Amino acid sequence: PWVLSNYTSEDTPDLNDESNFRDLTKPMGALNPQRLKEFIERFESFDDAMIPPFMYGSHYSTSAGVVLHFLVRMHPFASLHRQLQGGHFDVADRLFSSVSRTWDMCTGQSAAEVKELTPEWYCNPSFLKNTNQFKLGTSQDGESLGDVILPPWAKGSPEKFVEVMRCALESDICTKMLPNWIDLIFGRKQQGPASVEAHNVFFYLTYYGSCDVASIEDDDLRVATELQIAHFGQCPMQLFWRPHVSKLPKSSTRRRLSLSELLNLYDIQSNSFGGAGNSDSQLIFGSAPLEYWLHLSAPPPGPHASIIAVRLVVPDRCLAVDAQGIFHFFRFGWKSHLEPVKNNDDNQDEAGDLFSDKGVFVAQRELPHFRSIPRLHFAIPKQLNKERTNEEKLSVVVAISKCIFNRSLLVVSDGDGKGSLCFQFVDPSKGIVEGQVLVPSAHSSRISALHMDPIGAAAGVGGAGGELAIAGSEDGTATVWRFISNAVCTLPLRPRLRLKGHRGMKINAVAVSSALHICLTVSALRCCVFSLSNGAVLSSISPQDNDFPGARGLGSNEIRTESHFADTNAVSICATGFITLVCITKYYSPENELLRRIVTLQLFTFEGVHIGSKALESWRGIPHKIVPTYDGRGVMVCSGGGISIHLISAIKPLHFVDEWKVADDDEIHSGFGAYDIDFGPSLSRPVVAVTGLSSGSLRIHAFKGVSEWSEEVNKRSTMSEAVGNALAKPAEKVKGLLGVVKGKGSKVVGLGKEIGREAVSGFLGDVFGKKIEM
């Protein structure tokens, strides 16, 4: 829908002011009272024996009038538009050229303009730019059409325009009105008497199932009807017959907030970010009390290798991998001191308090049997790191899946230090490696970077279809692998894609996004963005030489600068289409003496447009990992001292939001920091966060709602245990009948206790030694 109504002001619209919003309780044709009066008169005076009366002769959603109209500057819509227009673009005056002009037409006196919008208005600024340099013609006013003319408050930036539109869509005012618009398009006000009262009646052929085309015997009439339905517009199938439910407000105690809402990342007017809906600007990390986090130190004597990868496994497990390739298993729980917050929306004090949950963490490190320590297939030999600095030291290259493969996590790592890949299945509940496969010669040189992303992520919990993995190598190439998650996991023996583009330079970082269908590889001088469809290069990004405030006092203009991307696997692809990279800029004197080195975060669009930069403090060093939020509104930078959170925004690029400090002031300069972070039970609405530290320790942090979530977990565990005990009693009788023949009797008894929390087919297969087809 159109959400905003202000496209003329110089200042960014205030998203807390209802006057800047369109009335979503009315269809587009009813926003202008004078035009609505004419539509009502047509409806009341219309008299035809065959055609029911209607108000609007045009439609809000058509293939030619809406989709191709707005997306005419993008492929393949430009080609489709020209096919529809006989091989050329339409007259320039009828093409989409201005946002404010289009809004005025849709809300003006024209009876033919009642358009709604396409999703690109809220997520993809590419449709506003004539990147392909199409010859769109010249209007009657002598204006040559190119990029779309944006509102003054966008300052000529399509990225800023789309961001404001997205923040308006996520605002509290829009959230309150949006159910009314859903009723108009998908719900009870789409048809019937309710649609007449809402002034929402369209031509009868636009409604789903209004005409049985197959029953029309006249061929010409049937073809004409089909063409009219295809090009005139179609209403979606009616999905709801009751008023659509309203989303709970952020102040409600019954609503579990997303991470972006906890950080208040959608408030573009805010100069300081804090907790959602609270006046004290609480920070979920910076303001957290001591009982909200727990530090699990490594066992003595030490020193210990850094924990470089962590993964939370619902409900109470955590898998970690250290720099020497050893797996570590943790178990945790939240012990509430008081009863969880009651579901009472009137209690605004507790609803706005991010730390209303009272309790402490209980956790332990589960030590394996020393006869077989679970570890990766390959670890870096110690002699290779003897003469290297902390920044130059090599560590294992590893990535852990987010989804479960038949009760196990998939761990992908460097197989032998010579280009092989190793796939391992690790059971975090048992603390064992259940199996592994080595794919030799996947690359001609050592694997230098790995990243995994779930396919078909549902509600932020794992992947419904498996995982995508991308591996970068020192030979300058990268490979993309796909792992399918099903009852019998089939491992690939060859990659789906092999990517080049770095002229043999070492790949420092890789990232893949199944949602955006892109992946990227980063070397010292280039970042290449590829399509996952065919491996084509979409864009190439070079390091930026920016004039940072910290370097302005270095002296004359003769100072030479060199910029390159850092040798670290810290890179992220956000769901909003932004890429965050780490860049190192060095300043040299005329005598070629190094004056200063500045580490910066660089923000780009996936098309290669540079949005902004953020210089990091020197004591942070080079970031180890960058993890985006589920909705792409922020990134968490794991580096020295802790984890800093930055805003992904075209208005305030990489603005500092909050920080999870893991080191004291005395430890900051010694290189103590964080290497990885993960959230649970879901990425979209977490209540627990965990990070791996350079000391080999693990730190756990709680968010709002952890007490309620813990209570739900305990109830499910109690129910599963009760079902298991009930089934164990008849299993004892079965044991007496089966005896100990080949151990079947003992296995059946164990089945009764496990059946409450495991799949029936899997356990019956274990008992009888074969898979049971369900």
mmCIF file of C-alpha atoms in Angstrom, residues 341-620:
data_model
loop_
_atom_site.group_PDB
_atom_site.id
_atom_site.type_symbol
_atom_site.label_atom_id
_atom_site.label_comp_id
_atom_site.label_asym_id
_atom_site.label_seq_id
_atom_site.Cartn_x
_atom_site.Cartn_y
_atom_site.Cartn_z
ATOM 1 C CA VAL A 341 5.506 -11.082 33.928
ATOM 2 C CA LYS A 342 1.754 -11.551 33.731
ATOM 3 C CA ASN A 343 -0.090 -10.967 30.466
ATOM 4 C CA ASN A 344 -1.425 -7.600 31.512
ATOM 5 C CA ASP A 345 -1.094 -4.817 28.980
ATOM 6 C CA ASP A 346 -2.120 -2.251 31.604
ATOM 7 C CA ASN A 347 1.181 -2.707 33.397
ATOM 8 C CA GLN A 348 3.068 -0.209 31.238
ATOM 9 C CA ASP A 349 6.006 0.100 33.626
ATOM 10 C CA GLU A 350 6.902 -3.569 33.298
ATOM 11 C CA ALA A 351 6.063 -3.599 29.579
ATOM 12 C CA GLY A 352 8.528 -0.795 28.844
ATOM 13 C CA ASP A 353 11.262 -2.228 31.055
ATOM 14 C CA LEU A 354 13.745 -4.344 29.091
ATOM 15 C CA PHE A 355 14.965 -5.979 32.295
ATOM 16 C CA SER A 356 11.726 -6.979 33.989
ATOM 17 C CA ASP A 357 12.718 -10.666 33.960
ATOM 18 C CA LYS A 358 14.259 -11.589 37.290
ATOM 19 C CA GLY A 359 16.551 -14.561 37.463
ATOM 20 C CA VAL A 360 20.028 -15.923 36.732
ATOM 21 C CA PHE A 361 21.698 -18.222 34.223
ATOM 22 C CA VAL A 362 22.713 -21.754 35.156
ATOM 23 C CA ALA A 363 25.255 -23.269 32.756
ATOM 24 C CA GLN A 364 28.012 -25.835 32.529
ATOM 25 C CA ARG A 365 30.721 -26.961 30.152
ATOM 26 C CA GLU A 366 30.255 -30.626 29.272
ATOM 27 C CA LEU A 367 33.657 -32.311 29.192
ATOM 28 C CA PRO A 368 34.061 -35.291 26.834
ATOM 29 C CA HIS A 369 35.801 -38.566 27.523
ATOM 30 C CA PHE A 370 39.535 -38.024 27.181
ATOM 31 C CA ARG A 371 39.913 -41.194 25.111
ATOM 32 C CA SER A 372 38.308 -39.442 22.117
ATOM 33 C CA ILE A 373 38.185 -35.663 22.057
ATOM 34 C CA PRO A 374 35.824 -34.477 19.289
ATOM 35 C CA ARG A 375 37.597 -32.144 16.902
ATOM 36 C CA LEU A 376 37.855 -31.026 13.297
ATOM 37 C CA HIS A 377 39.572 -33.215 10.770
ATOM 38 C CA PHE A 378 42.434 -30.722 10.335
ATOM 39 C CA ALA A 379 44.074 -28.127 12.599
ATOM 40 C CA ILE A 380 46.799 -25.578 11.932
ATOM 41 C CA PRO A 381 50.235 -26.924 12.958
ATOM 42 C CA LYS A 382 51.691 -24.927 15.834
ATOM 43 C CA GLN A 383 55.023 -24.301 14.090
ATOM 44 C CA LEU A 384 53.268 -22.197 11.434
ATOM 45 C CA ASN A 385 52.216 -19.618 14.071
ATOM 46 C CA LYS A 386 55.446 -19.398 16.083
ATOM 47 C CA GLU A 387 56.821 -16.272 14.406
ATOM 48 C CA ARG A 388 53.490 -14.631 13.551
ATOM 49 C CA THR A 389 51.832 -11.711 15.350
ATOM 50 C CA ASN A 390 48.349 -12.020 16.823
ATOM 51 C CA GLU A 391 46.802 -10.505 13.694
ATOM 52 C CA GLU A 392 48.828 -12.754 11.373
ATOM 53 C CA LYS A 393 48.272 -16.046 13.207
ATOM 54 C CA LEU A 394 46.412 -18.714 11.284
ATOM 55 C CA SER A 395 43.410 -20.476 12.774
ATOM 56 C CA VAL A 396 41.086 -23.171 11.589
ATOM 57 C CA VAL A 397 38.498 -22.220 8.989
ATOM 58 C CA VAL A 398 35.072 -23.471 10.009
ATOM 59 C CA ALA A 399 31.355 -22.779 9.545
ATOM 60 C CA ILE A 400 28.439 -24.317 11.484
ATOM 61 C CA SER A 401 24.971 -24.784 10.028
ATOM 62 C CA LYS A 402 21.924 -23.138 11.554
ATOM 63 C CA CYS A 403 19.493 -25.917 10.667
ATOM 64 C CA ILE A 404 19.448 -29.472 12.004
ATOM 65 C CA PHE A 405 20.410 -32.441 9.844
ATOM 66 C CA ASN A 406 18.767 -35.493 11.405
ATOM 67 C CA ARG A 407 19.428 -34.388 15.015
ATOM 68 C CA SER A 408 22.940 -33.130 14.185
ATOM 69 C CA LEU A 409 24.616 -29.920 13.119
ATOM 70 C CA LEU A 410 26.629 -29.829 9.909
ATOM 71 C CA VAL A 411 30.161 -28.461 10.363
ATOM 72 C CA VAL A 412 32.135 -27.518 7.249
ATOM 73 C CA SER A 413 35.869 -26.967 7.618
ATOM 74 C CA ASP A 414 39.226 -27.020 5.876
ATOM 75 C CA GLY A 415 39.954 -30.688 5.190
ATOM 76 C CA ASP A 416 43.732 -30.943 5.032
ATOM 77 C CA GLY A 417 45.223 -27.478 4.501
ATOM 78 C CA LYS A 418 45.743 -28.249 0.813
ATOM 79 C CA GLY A 419 42.331 -27.471 -0.711
ATOM 80 C CA SER A 420 40.120 -30.265 0.610
ATOM 81 C CA LEU A 421 36.775 -29.734 2.362
ATOM 82 C CA CYS A 422 35.530 -31.721 5.339
ATOM 83 C CA PHE A 423 31.851 -32.207 6.231
ATOM 84 C CA GLN A 424 31.123 -33.404 9.781
ATOM 85 C CA PHE A 425 27.874 -34.174 11.578
ATOM 86 C CA VAL A 426 28.075 -33.241 15.253
ATOM 87 C CA ASP A 427 25.404 -34.187 17.791
ATOM 88 C CA PRO A 428 25.433 -31.387 20.426
ATOM 89 C CA SER A 429 23.279 -33.370 22.874
ATOM 90 C CA LYS A 430 25.619 -36.385 22.900
ATOM 91 C CA GLY A 431 28.854 -34.453 22.384
ATOM 92 C CA ILE A 432 30.138 -36.674 19.608
ATOM 93 C CA VAL A 433 30.998 -36.510 15.919
ATOM 94 C CA GLU A 434 28.576 -38.936 14.281
ATOM 95 C CA GLY A 435 30.251 -38.984 10.892
ATOM 96 C CA GLN A 436 32.439 -37.103 8.471
ATOM 97 C CA VAL A 437 33.202 -36.945 4.762
ATOM 98 C CA LEU A 438 36.346 -35.545 3.139
ATOM 99 C CA VAL A 439 36.067 -34.055 -0.346
ATOM 100 C CA PRO A 440 39.627 -33.976 -1.720
ATOM 101 C CA SER A 441 40.965 -31.294 -4.056
ATOM 102 C CA ALA A 442 37.929 -29.026 -3.903
ATOM 103 C CA HIS A 443 40.469 -26.244 -4.499
ATOM 104 C CA SER A 444 44.094 -26.198 -5.592
ATOM 105 C CA SER A 445 45.189 -24.383 -2.427
ATOM 106 C CA ARG A 446 44.235 -23.988 1.246
ATOM 107 C CA ILE A 447 40.680 -23.048 2.171
ATOM 108 C CA SER A 448 40.824 -19.510 3.605
ATOM 109 C CA ALA A 449 37.164 -18.570 4.245
ATOM 110 C CA LEU A 450 33.814 -20.286 4.815
ATOM 111 C CA HIS A 451 30.224 -19.135 5.329
ATOM 112 C CA MET A 452 26.839 -20.867 5.534
ATOM 113 C CA ASP A 453 23.282 -19.593 5.205
ATOM 114 C CA PRO A 454 19.993 -21.507 5.649
ATOM 115 C CA ILE A 455 17.716 -22.090 2.665
ATOM 116 C CA GLY A 456 14.092 -21.142 3.148
ATOM 117 C CA ALA A 457 14.439 -19.725 6.647
ATOM 118 C CA ALA A 458 11.040 -19.818 8.365
ATOM 119 C CA ALA A 459 10.352 -17.345 11.189
ATOM 120 C CA GLY A 460 14.064 -17.018 11.736
ATOM 121 C CA VAL A 461 14.501 -20.602 12.916
ATOM 122 C CA GLY A 462 16.940 -22.557 10.792
ATOM 123 C CA GLY A 463 16.315 -23.531 7.204
ATOM 124 C CA ALA A 464 13.408 -25.525 5.828
ATOM 125 C CA GLY A 465 15.366 -26.715 2.804
ATOM 126 C CA GLY A 466 18.917 -27.083 4.085
ATOM 127 C CA GLU A 467 21.958 -24.827 3.841
ATOM 128 C CA LEU A 468 24.087 -23.058 1.268
ATOM 129 C CA ALA A 469 27.826 -22.929 1.874
ATOM 130 C CA ILE A 470 30.510 -20.931 0.110
ATOM 131 C CA ALA A 471 34.221 -21.688 0.410
ATOM 132 C CA GLY A 472 37.008 -19.288 -0.565
ATOM 133 C CA SER A 473 40.552 -20.402 -1.237
ATOM 134 C CA GLU A 474 44.057 -19.000 -1.420
ATOM 135 C CA ASP A 475 44.045 -19.872 -5.132
ATOM 136 C CA GLY A 476 41.673 -16.951 -5.794
ATOM 137 C CA THR A 477 38.529 -19.003 -6.497
ATOM 138 C CA ALA A 478 35.411 -19.856 -4.526
ATOM 139 C CA THR A 479 32.881 -22.676 -4.676
ATOM 140 C CA VAL A 480 29.199 -22.806 -3.685
ATOM 141 C CA TRP A 481 27.784 -25.991 -2.139
ATOM 142 C CA ARG A 482 24.212 -27.000 -1.318
ATOM 143 C CA PHE A 483 23.183 -29.341 1.501
ATOM 144 C CA ILE A 484 19.648 -30.719 1.590
ATOM 145 C CA SER A 485 18.049 -31.274 4.996
ATOM 146 C CA ASN A 486 15.872 -34.375 5.046
ATOM 147 C CA ALA A 487 15.639 -37.752 6.745
ATOM 148 C CA VAL A 488 18.594 -39.056 4.766
ATOM 149 C CA CYS A 489 21.067 -36.221 4.244
ATOM 150 C CA THR A 490 22.808 -36.436 0.874
ATOM 151 C CA LEU A 491 26.195 -34.723 0.826
ATOM 152 C CA PRO A 492 27.402 -33.130 -2.407
ATOM 153 C CA LEU A 493 30.635 -34.354 -3.948
ATOM 154 C CA ARG A 494 31.030 -31.405 -6.291
ATOM 155 C CA PRO A 495 30.100 -27.708 -6.008
ATOM 156 C CA ARG A 496 27.115 -26.137 -7.694
ATOM 157 C CA LEU A 497 29.156 -23.109 -8.795
ATOM 158 C CA ARG A 498 32.820 -22.255 -9.165
ATOM 159 C CA LEU A 499 33.529 -18.516 -8.957
ATOM 160 C CA LYS A 500 36.505 -16.509 -10.143
ATOM 161 C CA GLY A 501 37.293 -12.830 -10.627
ATOM 162 C CA HIS A 502 40.237 -12.100 -8.309
ATOM 163 C CA ARG A 503 43.121 -12.874 -10.694
ATOM 164 C CA GLY A 504 44.654 -15.435 -8.377
ATOM 165 C CA MET A 505 44.623 -13.247 -5.247
ATOM 166 C CA LYS A 506 43.806 -14.919 -1.939
ATOM 167 C CA ILE A 507 40.146 -14.887 -0.929
ATOM 168 C CA ASN A 508 39.965 -13.273 2.520
ATOM 169 C CA ALA A 509 36.214 -13.397 3.142
ATOM 170 C CA VAL A 510 33.076 -14.915 1.656
ATOM 171 C CA ALA A 511 29.343 -14.600 2.310
ATOM 172 C CA VAL A 512 26.184 -16.065 0.794
ATOM 173 C CA SER A 513 22.530 -15.028 1.054
ATOM 174 C CA SER A 514 19.857 -17.480 -0.041
ATOM 175 C CA ALA A 515 17.143 -14.839 0.443
ATOM 176 C CA LEU A 516 18.745 -12.340 -1.961
ATOM 177 C CA HIS A 517 20.147 -15.116 -4.158
ATOM 178 C CA ILE A 518 23.617 -13.586 -4.207
ATOM 179 C CA CYS A 519 27.040 -14.356 -2.802
ATOM 180 C CA LEU A 520 30.294 -12.402 -2.582
ATOM 181 C CA THR A 521 34.017 -12.988 -2.349
ATOM 182 C CA VAL A 522 36.545 -10.507 -0.984
ATOM 183 C CA SER A 523 40.261 -10.262 -1.741
ATOM 184 C CA ALA A 524 42.651 -7.469 -0.806
ATOM 185 C CA LEU A 525 41.695 -5.202 -3.726
ATOM 186 C CA ARG A 526 38.283 -6.349 -4.871
ATOM 187 C CA CYS A 527 34.888 -7.521 -3.679
ATOM 188 C CA CYS A 528 32.909 -9.431 -6.313
ATOM 189 C CA VAL A 529 29.135 -9.941 -6.043
ATOM 190 C CA PHE A 530 27.790 -12.998 -7.886
ATOM 191 C CA SER A 531 24.366 -14.313 -8.787
ATOM 192 C CA LEU A 532 23.559 -17.754 -7.413
ATOM 193 C CA SER A 533 21.560 -18.549 -10.537
ATOM 194 C CA ASN A 534 24.473 -18.821 -12.972
ATOM 195 C CA GLY A 535 27.524 -17.419 -11.185
ATOM 196 C CA ALA A 536 27.515 -14.182 -13.189
ATOM 197 C CA VAL A 537 29.306 -11.165 -11.691
ATOM 198 C CA LEU A 538 26.712 -8.559 -10.710
ATOM 199 C CA SER A 539 29.116 -5.893 -9.460
ATOM 200 C CA SER A 540 32.714 -5.318 -8.418
ATOM 201 C CA ILE A 541 33.585 -3.120 -5.410
ATOM 202 C CA SER A 542 36.937 -1.484 -4.686
ATOM 203 C CA PRO A 543 38.236 -0.127 -1.351
ATOM 204 C CA GLN A 544 37.363 3.500 -0.634
ATOM 205 C CA ASP A 545 39.934 6.223 0.137
ATOM 206 C CA ASN A 546 37.934 8.401 2.490
ATOM 207 C CA ASP A 547 39.035 11.513 4.352
ATOM 208 C CA PHE A 548 38.428 10.479 7.940
ATOM 209 C CA PRO A 549 38.467 13.085 10.723
ATOM 210 C CA GLY A 550 41.205 11.164 12.538
ATOM 211 C CA ALA A 551 43.573 11.627 9.589
ATOM 212 C CA ARG A 552 43.064 15.316 8.869
ATOM 213 C CA GLY A 553 45.817 16.437 11.214
ATOM 214 C CA LEU A 554 48.519 14.404 9.548
ATOM 215 C CA GLY A 555 49.939 17.261 7.501
ATOM 216 C CA SER A 556 50.350 18.254 3.887
ATOM 217 C CA ASN A 557 48.623 17.038 0.749
ATOM 218 C CA GLU A 558 51.742 15.045 -0.158
ATOM 219 C CA ILE A 559 50.705 12.284 2.204
ATOM 220 C CA ARG A 560 50.100 9.070 0.277
ATOM 221 C CA THR A 561 47.252 6.746 1.152
ATOM 222 C CA GLU A 562 46.747 3.073 0.449
ATOM 223 C CA SER A 563 43.506 1.212 1.059
ATOM 224 C CA HIS A 564 42.747 -2.469 0.891
ATOM 225 C CA PHE A 565 40.205 -4.859 2.320
ATOM 226 C CA ALA A 566 41.335 -6.488 5.555
ATOM 227 C CA ASP A 567 42.564 -10.058 5.727
ATOM 228 C CA THR A 568 39.644 -11.254 7.832
ATOM 229 C CA ASN A 569 36.451 -13.184 7.273
ATOM 230 C CA ALA A 570 34.427 -10.251 8.613
ATOM 231 C CA VAL A 571 31.830 -9.447 5.945
ATOM 232 C CA SER A 572 28.051 -9.482 5.888
ATOM 233 C CA ILE A 573 25.156 -9.393 3.445
ATOM 234 C CA CYS A 574 22.083 -7.769 4.981
ATOM 235 C CA ALA A 575 18.527 -8.678 4.035
ATOM 236 C CA THR A 576 17.995 -5.038 3.003
ATOM 237 C CA GLY A 577 20.573 -5.352 0.218
ATOM 238 C CA PHE A 578 23.566 -3.746 1.934
ATOM 239 C CA ILE A 579 27.095 -5.139 2.204
ATOM 240 C CA THR A 580 29.409 -4.379 5.131
ATOM 241 C CA LEU A 581 33.164 -4.723 4.557
ATOM 242 C CA VAL A 582 36.298 -4.055 6.610
ATOM 243 C CA CYS A 583 38.848 -1.752 5.015
ATOM 244 C CA ILE A 584 42.355 -0.731 6.150
ATOM 245 C CA THR A 585 43.705 2.683 5.102
ATOM 246 C CA LYS A 586 47.395 3.461 5.588
ATOM 247 C CA TYR A 587 48.877 6.978 5.490
ATOM 248 C CA TYR A 588 52.482 7.406 4.374
ATOM 249 C CA SER A 589 54.758 10.437 4.531
ATOM 250 C CA PRO A 590 56.700 11.661 1.460
ATOM 251 C CA GLU A 591 59.605 9.592 2.818
ATOM 252 C CA ASN A 592 57.371 6.492 2.645
ATOM 253 C CA GLU A 593 57.124 6.286 6.439
ATOM 254 C CA LEU A 594 53.925 4.842 7.856
ATOM 255 C CA LEU A 595 52.159 7.606 9.798
ATOM 256 C CA ARG A 596 48.868 5.983 10.737
ATOM 257 C CA ARG A 597 46.675 2.990 10.041
ATOM 258 C CA ILE A 598 42.907 3.293 10.292
ATOM 259 C CA VAL A 599 40.489 0.341 10.276
ATOM 260 C CA THR A 600 37.052 1.236 8.929
ATOM 261 C CA LEU A 601 33.697 -0.354 8.268
ATOM 262 C CA GLN A 602 32.476 0.328 4.727
ATOM 263 C CA LEU A 603 28.812 0.201 3.719
ATOM 264 C CA PHE A 604 27.848 -0.531 0.104
ATOM 265 C CA THR A 605 24.755 -1.583 -1.789
ATOM 266 C CA PHE A 606 25.086 -4.864 -3.650
ATOM 267 C CA GLU A 607 25.213 -2.771 -6.829
ATOM 268 C CA GLY A 608 28.485 -1.225 -5.591
ATOM 269 C CA VAL A 609 27.163 2.188 -4.471
ATOM 270 C CA HIS A 610 29.164 3.458 -1.492
ATOM 271 C CA ILE A 611 26.836 4.621 1.305
ATOM 272 C CA GLY A 612 29.163 5.533 4.162
ATOM 273 C CA SER A 613 32.063 4.591 6.435
ATOM 274 C CA LYS A 614 32.773 4.246 10.134
ATOM 275 C CA ALA A 615 36.278 4.412 11.625
ATOM 276 C CA LEU A 616 36.894 1.960 14.462
ATOM 277 C CA GLU A 617 38.934 2.680 17.562
ATOM 278 C CA SER A 618 42.514 1.447 17.353
ATOM 279 C CA TRP A 619 42.146 -0.821 20.389
ATOM 280 C CA ARG A 620 39.432 -2.822 18.638
#
